mmCIF file of C-alpha atoms in Angstrom:
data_model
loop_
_atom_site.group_PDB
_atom_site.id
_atom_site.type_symbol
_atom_site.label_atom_id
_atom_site.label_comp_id
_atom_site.label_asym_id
_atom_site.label_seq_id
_atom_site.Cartn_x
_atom_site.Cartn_y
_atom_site.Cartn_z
ATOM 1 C CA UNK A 11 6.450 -4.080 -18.404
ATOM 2 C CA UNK A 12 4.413 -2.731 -15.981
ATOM 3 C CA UNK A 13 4.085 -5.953 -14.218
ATOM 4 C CA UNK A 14 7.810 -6.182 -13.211
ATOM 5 C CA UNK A 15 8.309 -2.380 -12.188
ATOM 6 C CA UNK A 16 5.385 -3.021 -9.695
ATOM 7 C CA UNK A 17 6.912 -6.217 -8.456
ATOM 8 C CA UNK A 18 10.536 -5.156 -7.565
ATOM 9 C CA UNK A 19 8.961 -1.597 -6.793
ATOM 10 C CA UNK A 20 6.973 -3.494 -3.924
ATOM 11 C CA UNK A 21 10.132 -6.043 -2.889
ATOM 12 C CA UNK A 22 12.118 -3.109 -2.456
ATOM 13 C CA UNK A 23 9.066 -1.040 -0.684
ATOM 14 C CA UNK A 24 8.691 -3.964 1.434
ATOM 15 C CA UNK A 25 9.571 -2.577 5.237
ATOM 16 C CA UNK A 26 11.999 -5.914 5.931
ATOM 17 C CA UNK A 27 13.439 -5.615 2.393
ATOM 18 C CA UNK A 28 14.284 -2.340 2.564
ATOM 19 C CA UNK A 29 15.513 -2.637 6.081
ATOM 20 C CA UNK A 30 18.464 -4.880 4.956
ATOM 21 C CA UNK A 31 19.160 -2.377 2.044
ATOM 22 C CA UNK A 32 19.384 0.270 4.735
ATOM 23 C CA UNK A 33 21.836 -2.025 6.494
ATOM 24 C CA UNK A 34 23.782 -2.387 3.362
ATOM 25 C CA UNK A 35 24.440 0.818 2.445
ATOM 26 C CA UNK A 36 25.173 1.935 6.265
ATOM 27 C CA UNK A 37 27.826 -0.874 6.069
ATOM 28 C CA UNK A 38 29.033 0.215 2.899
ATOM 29 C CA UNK A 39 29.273 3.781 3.740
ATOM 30 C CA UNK A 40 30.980 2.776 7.190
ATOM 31 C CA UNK A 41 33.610 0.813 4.680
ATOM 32 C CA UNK A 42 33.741 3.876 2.636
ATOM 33 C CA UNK A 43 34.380 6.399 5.696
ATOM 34 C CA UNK A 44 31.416 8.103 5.388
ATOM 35 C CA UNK A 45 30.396 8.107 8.968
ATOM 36 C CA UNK A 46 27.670 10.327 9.222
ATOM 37 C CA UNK A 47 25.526 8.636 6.530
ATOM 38 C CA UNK A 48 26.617 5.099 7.800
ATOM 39 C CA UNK A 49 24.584 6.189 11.275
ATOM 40 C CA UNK A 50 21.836 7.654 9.903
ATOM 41 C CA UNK A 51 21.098 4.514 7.236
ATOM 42 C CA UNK A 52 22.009 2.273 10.206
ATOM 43 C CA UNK A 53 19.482 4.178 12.567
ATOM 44 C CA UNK A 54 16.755 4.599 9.700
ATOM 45 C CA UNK A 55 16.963 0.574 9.563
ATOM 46 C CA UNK A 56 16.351 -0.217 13.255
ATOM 47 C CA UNK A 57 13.518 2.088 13.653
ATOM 48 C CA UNK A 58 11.631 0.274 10.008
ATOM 49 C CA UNK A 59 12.915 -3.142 12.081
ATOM 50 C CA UNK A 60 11.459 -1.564 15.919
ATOM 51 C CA UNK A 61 7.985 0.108 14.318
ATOM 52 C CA UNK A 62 7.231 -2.980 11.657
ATOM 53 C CA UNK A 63 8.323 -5.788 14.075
ATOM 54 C CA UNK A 64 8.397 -4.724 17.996
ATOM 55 C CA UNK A 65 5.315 -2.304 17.500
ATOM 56 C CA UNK A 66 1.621 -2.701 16.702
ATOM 57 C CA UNK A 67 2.062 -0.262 13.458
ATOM 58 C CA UNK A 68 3.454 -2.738 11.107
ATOM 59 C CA UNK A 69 -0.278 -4.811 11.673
ATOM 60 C CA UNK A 70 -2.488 -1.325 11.715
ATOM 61 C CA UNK A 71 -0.759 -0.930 8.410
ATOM 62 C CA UNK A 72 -1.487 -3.818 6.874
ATOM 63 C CA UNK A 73 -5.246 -4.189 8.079
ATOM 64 C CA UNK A 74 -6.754 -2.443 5.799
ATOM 65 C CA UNK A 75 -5.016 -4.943 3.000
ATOM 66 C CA UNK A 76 -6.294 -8.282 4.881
ATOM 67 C CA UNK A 77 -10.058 -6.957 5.177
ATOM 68 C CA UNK A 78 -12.416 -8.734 2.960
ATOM 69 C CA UNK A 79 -14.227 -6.783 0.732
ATOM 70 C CA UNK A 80 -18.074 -6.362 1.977
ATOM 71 C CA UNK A 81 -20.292 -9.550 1.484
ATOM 72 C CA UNK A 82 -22.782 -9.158 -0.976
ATOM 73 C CA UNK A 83 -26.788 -8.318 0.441
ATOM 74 C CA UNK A 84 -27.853 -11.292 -2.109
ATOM 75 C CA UNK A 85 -29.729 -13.686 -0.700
ATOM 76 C CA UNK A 86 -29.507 -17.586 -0.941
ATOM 77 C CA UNK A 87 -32.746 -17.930 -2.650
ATOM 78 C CA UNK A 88 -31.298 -15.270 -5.189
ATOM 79 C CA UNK A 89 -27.872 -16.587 -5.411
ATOM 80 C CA UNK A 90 -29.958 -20.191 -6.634
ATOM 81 C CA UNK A 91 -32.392 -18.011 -9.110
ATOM 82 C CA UNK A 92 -30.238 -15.649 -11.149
ATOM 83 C CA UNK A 93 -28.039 -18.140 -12.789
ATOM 84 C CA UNK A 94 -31.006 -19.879 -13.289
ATOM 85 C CA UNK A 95 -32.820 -17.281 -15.033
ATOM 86 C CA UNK A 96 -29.251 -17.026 -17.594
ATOM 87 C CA UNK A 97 -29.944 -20.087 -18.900
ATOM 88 C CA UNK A 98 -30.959 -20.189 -22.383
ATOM 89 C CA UNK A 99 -33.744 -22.320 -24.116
ATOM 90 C CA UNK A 100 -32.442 -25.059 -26.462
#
């Protein structure tokens, strides 16, 4: 269950995806009359769409994610003995 909460959780917390759900509800609350919270949903969207896509923020964000872990201090001549040393005598 967990699983799928965390997977439409993150398509919705996606900045694009929740950019065009901004859109949609400033068009539906434009359709509805409700002009003040059609601009601000509208505005909210282009400034996701300006800082994620026009800006360097959206890639300072998302460094940290795309780092690889630190490589191990193992050397080769290590990496060759220790599954060497797990094998067992027949």
């Amino acid at each position: 269950m967990f699983y799928v909460v965390s997977k439409v959780f993150w398509a919705l917390a996606n900045p694009l995806s929740l950019a065009v759900l901004l859109l949609i509800a400033g068009l539906i609350a434009a359709l509805a009359g409700w002009r003040r919270s059609a601009g601000t949903a509208t505005a909210a969207a282009a400034v996701i769409l300006h800082l994620g896509g026009w800006t360097t923020a959206g890639a300072l964000l998302l460094q940290p994610l795309e780092d690889h872990p630190p490589r191990s201090r193992m050397t080769a001549a290590a990496a060759v003995a220790v599954p060497a040393l797990r094998r067992q005598p027949a």
